[in-house]
Short mmCIF file of C-alpha atoms in Angstrom, two decimals:
data_model
loop_
_atom_site.label_atom_id
_atom_site.label_comp_id
_atom_site.label_asym_id
_atom_site.label_seq_id
_atom_site.Cartn_x
_atom_site.Cartn_y
_atom_site.Cartn_z
CA SER A 9 96.46 238.83 173.84
CA PHE A 10 94.89 237.83 176.65
CA GLY A 11 96.55 238.94 180.24
CA LYS A 12 99.85 239.10 179.46
CA LYS A 13 99.76 235.90 175.86
CA LYS A 14 99.99 237.90 172.46
CA ILE A 15 97.69 235.59 170.34
CA PHE A 16 98.21 238.26 166.78
CA SER A 17 101.04 240.46 166.43
CA ASN A 18 100.23 242.19 162.82
CA PHE A 19 98.36 238.69 161.13
CA SER A 20 96.36 240.52 158.43
CA TYR A 21 93.84 238.00 155.85
CA SER A 22 92.31 238.89 152.99
CA PHE A 23 89.15 236.62 151.84
CA PRO A 24 87.71 236.03 148.27
CA HIS A 25 83.71 236.86 148.99
CA LYS A 26 83.06 233.46 148.56
CA GLY A 27 85.14 229.87 148.79
CA ILE A 28 86.09 227.51 151.96
CA TYR A 29 89.78 228.39 154.37
CA LEU A 30 90.57 226.14 157.42
CA LEU A 31 92.36 227.29 160.29
CA ARG A 32 94.93 224.95 161.73
CA GLY A 33 97.15 224.77 164.69
CA GLU A 34 97.91 224.11 168.06
CA SER A 35 95.34 224.73 171.32
CA GLY A 36 95.43 228.13 171.80
CA ILE A 37 96.79 229.14 169.59
CA GLY A 38 93.94 231.79 168.29
CA LYS A 39 92.37 229.98 165.85
CA THR A 40 88.32 230.25 168.21
CA THR A 41 89.68 233.80 169.14
CA LEU A 42 90.09 234.55 164.96
CA LEU A 43 86.28 233.88 164.37
CA ARG A 44 85.01 235.47 167.51
CA ILE A 45 87.20 239.02 166.27
CA ILE A 46 85.53 237.89 162.57
CA ALA A 47 82.57 237.82 163.38
CA GLY A 48 81.91 241.12 165.83
CA LEU A 49 82.08 239.57 169.12
CA ASP A 50 85.48 240.38 170.70
CA LYS A 51 85.90 243.95 169.68
CA ASN A 52 89.60 244.35 172.41
CA PHE A 53 91.50 244.56 170.20
CA SER A 54 93.66 246.47 167.80
CA GLY A 55 92.89 246.92 163.72
CA GLU A 56 90.04 246.48 161.60
CA VAL A 57 88.04 243.64 159.99
CA ILE A 58 86.04 244.77 156.89
CA GLY A 59 82.86 243.28 155.47
CA GLY A 60 82.79 241.07 159.06
CA GLY A 61 80.78 241.42 161.74
CA ILE A 62 77.51 240.67 163.00
CA GLY A 63 74.81 240.51 160.83
CA LYS A 64 76.76 239.85 158.02
CA VAL A 65 77.95 235.39 160.37
CA SER A 66 75.88 232.74 160.76
CA PHE A 67 78.18 231.00 163.57
CA VAL A 68 78.31 227.88 164.59
CA PHE A 69 79.75 227.00 168.23
CA GLN A 70 82.01 224.52 170.13
CA GLU A 71 79.48 225.13 172.47
CA TYR A 72 75.75 224.59 171.42
CA ARG A 73 74.43 227.69 172.21
CA LEU A 74 70.69 226.55 171.62
CA PHE A 75 67.42 229.07 173.42
CA PRO A 76 66.27 226.22 176.21
CA GLU A 77 62.85 226.87 175.57
CA LEU A 78 62.27 226.36 172.43
CA SER A 79 62.38 222.73 170.38
CA ALA A 80 64.59 222.39 167.53
CA LEU A 81 62.76 223.74 164.25
CA GLU A 82 62.34 227.12 166.41
CA ASN A 83 65.54 227.31 166.95
CA VAL A 84 66.38 227.14 163.95
CA LEU A 85 63.44 229.15 162.74
CA ILE A 86 65.28 231.63 164.66
CA THR A 87 66.64 233.77 162.86
CA GLY A 88 64.40 233.80 160.05
CA ALA A 89 60.93 235.69 159.30
CA ASP A 90 58.02 233.25 160.18
CA SER A 91 56.63 232.04 157.26
CA ILE A 92 55.32 228.53 155.94
CA ALA A 93 58.23 227.95 152.90
CA LEU A 94 60.75 229.08 156.16
CA LYS A 95 59.67 226.50 157.63
CA SER A 96 59.68 223.85 155.53
CA GLU A 97 63.27 225.20 154.19
CA ALA A 98 64.66 224.82 158.14
CA GLU A 99 62.05 221.00 158.77
CA ALA A 100 64.28 219.74 154.73
CA LEU A 101 67.38 221.02 156.54
CA LEU A 102 66.65 219.05 159.61
CA LEU A 103 65.74 216.31 157.97
CA HIS A 104 69.20 215.69 155.61
CA LEU A 105 71.14 216.04 159.23
CA GLY A 106 69.56 213.18 161.15
CA LEU A 107 66.56 214.69 162.66
CA SER A 108 63.26 213.15 162.61
CA ARG A 109 59.92 214.76 162.27
CA ALA A 110 59.50 213.81 165.67
CA ASP A 111 62.91 214.89 167.35
CA MET A 112 62.06 218.68 166.03
CA LYS A 113 59.81 219.74 168.34
CA LEU A 114 62.32 218.77 171.22
CA LEU A 115 63.72 221.37 173.63
CA PRO A 116 67.78 221.87 173.31
CA SER A 117 67.46 219.38 176.84
CA GLU A 118 66.29 216.45 175.23
CA LEU A 119 68.97 216.02 172.20
CA SER A 120 72.08 213.76 172.29
CA GLY A 121 75.32 216.28 171.99
CA GLY A 122 75.06 215.28 167.44
CA MET A 123 71.37 216.02 167.94
CA LYS A 124 72.46 219.47 168.97
CA GLN A 125 75.66 219.97 167.04
CA ARG A 126 73.04 219.02 164.09
CA VAL A 127 70.71 221.92 165.35
CA SER A 128 72.89 224.42 165.87
CA LEU A 129 74.82 223.54 161.31
CA ALA A 130 70.69 223.58 160.36
CA ARG A 131 70.58 227.50 161.82
CA ALA A 132 74.39 228.01 160.65
CA PHE A 133 73.60 226.95 157.06
CA PHE A 134 70.10 228.49 157.61
CA LYS A 135 70.32 232.22 157.74
CA LYS A 136 71.73 233.44 154.32
CA THR A 137 74.98 235.10 155.42
CA PRO A 138 77.78 236.70 152.80
CA ILE A 139 79.65 234.42 155.76
CA LEU A 140 79.80 230.88 157.44
CA LEU A 141 81.73 230.40 160.56
CA LEU A 142 82.11 227.53 161.28
CA ASP A 143 84.54 226.13 165.50
CA GLU A 144 84.94 222.32 165.07
CA PRO A 145 81.09 221.58 162.86
CA THR A 146 82.38 218.08 163.11
CA LYS A 147 83.17 216.81 166.42
CA GLU A 148 80.33 214.99 167.88
CA LEU A 149 79.11 212.98 164.01
CA ASP A 150 79.76 210.19 163.44
CA ALA A 151 80.82 208.97 159.28
CA VAL A 152 78.28 210.08 157.03
CA LEU A 153 77.12 213.10 159.18
CA CYS A 154 79.93 214.06 159.12
CA GLY A 155 80.47 213.52 154.45
CA ARG A 156 76.71 215.20 154.94
CA VAL A 157 77.83 218.00 156.28
CA CYS A 158 81.58 218.85 154.78
CA ASP A 159 79.09 218.44 151.16
CA MET A 160 76.80 221.20 152.66
CA ILE A 161 80.08 222.93 153.12
CA LYS A 162 81.34 222.36 149.70
CA ALA A 163 77.77 223.39 148.41
CA THR A 164 77.73 226.77 150.45
CA ALA A 165 81.61 228.03 150.05
CA GLU A 166 80.58 228.10 146.20
CA GLU A 167 77.81 230.68 147.15
CA ARG A 168 79.22 232.61 150.53
CA LEU A 169 82.18 232.10 152.57
CA VAL A 170 83.47 230.10 154.38
CA ILE A 171 85.77 230.15 157.14
CA LEU A 172 86.53 227.32 159.61
CA VAL A 173 88.38 225.64 162.27
CA THR A 174 88.46 221.30 162.57
CA HIS A 175 90.93 219.22 164.54
CA LYS A 176 89.36 215.89 162.32
CA GLU A 177 92.30 215.08 160.03
CA ASP A 178 89.48 213.38 157.73
CA ASP A 179 87.99 216.15 157.23
CA LEU A 180 90.38 218.63 155.27
CA PRO A 181 90.46 215.44 152.83
CA LEU A 182 86.08 215.93 152.02
CA LEU A 183 86.49 219.68 152.19
CA GLY A 184 88.52 220.68 149.72
CA GLY A 185 90.52 224.90 150.60
CA GLU A 186 93.11 226.74 151.89
CA ILE A 187 94.19 225.75 154.99
CA ILE A 188 95.58 228.85 157.07
CA LYS A 189 98.34 228.30 159.69
CA LEU A 190 97.98 230.13 162.14
#
């Protein structure tokens, strides 16, 4: 609850180790709060989360949360060890998401909203955690990039759990997965 507004009461859900789960519901119902609880970022609740927590999740927030002093590429690499192979993997992810090699050198202040969104997505996909949490992952993307991201989500869901929030009805048929109505 926030103040006198109760968000969840007797909520229980058991997610498997992989697959796509879409949290749906009206604004203010607690979708983002649930993601934050699973991630271990919100701890002011009663009950327990088994299997989530810091170090076990990658998170794409509604806000981009990029490090302002790091380039686009460095923002992706911040989640992994420094090696040539990992740098190549991060570059490949950013290229797949439509950023050029020149764009990868730019600071967040030099990127458009859609470019920041793609850097944030690349960072979350790059970090190999058992759980991927996505809060409005395609909000700033055109149809082509949205389709590309949906394909990435489906591919990663074959190996790990993906829980996401989206208000874009067009994303639902592209993603498949189970819908959880809050």
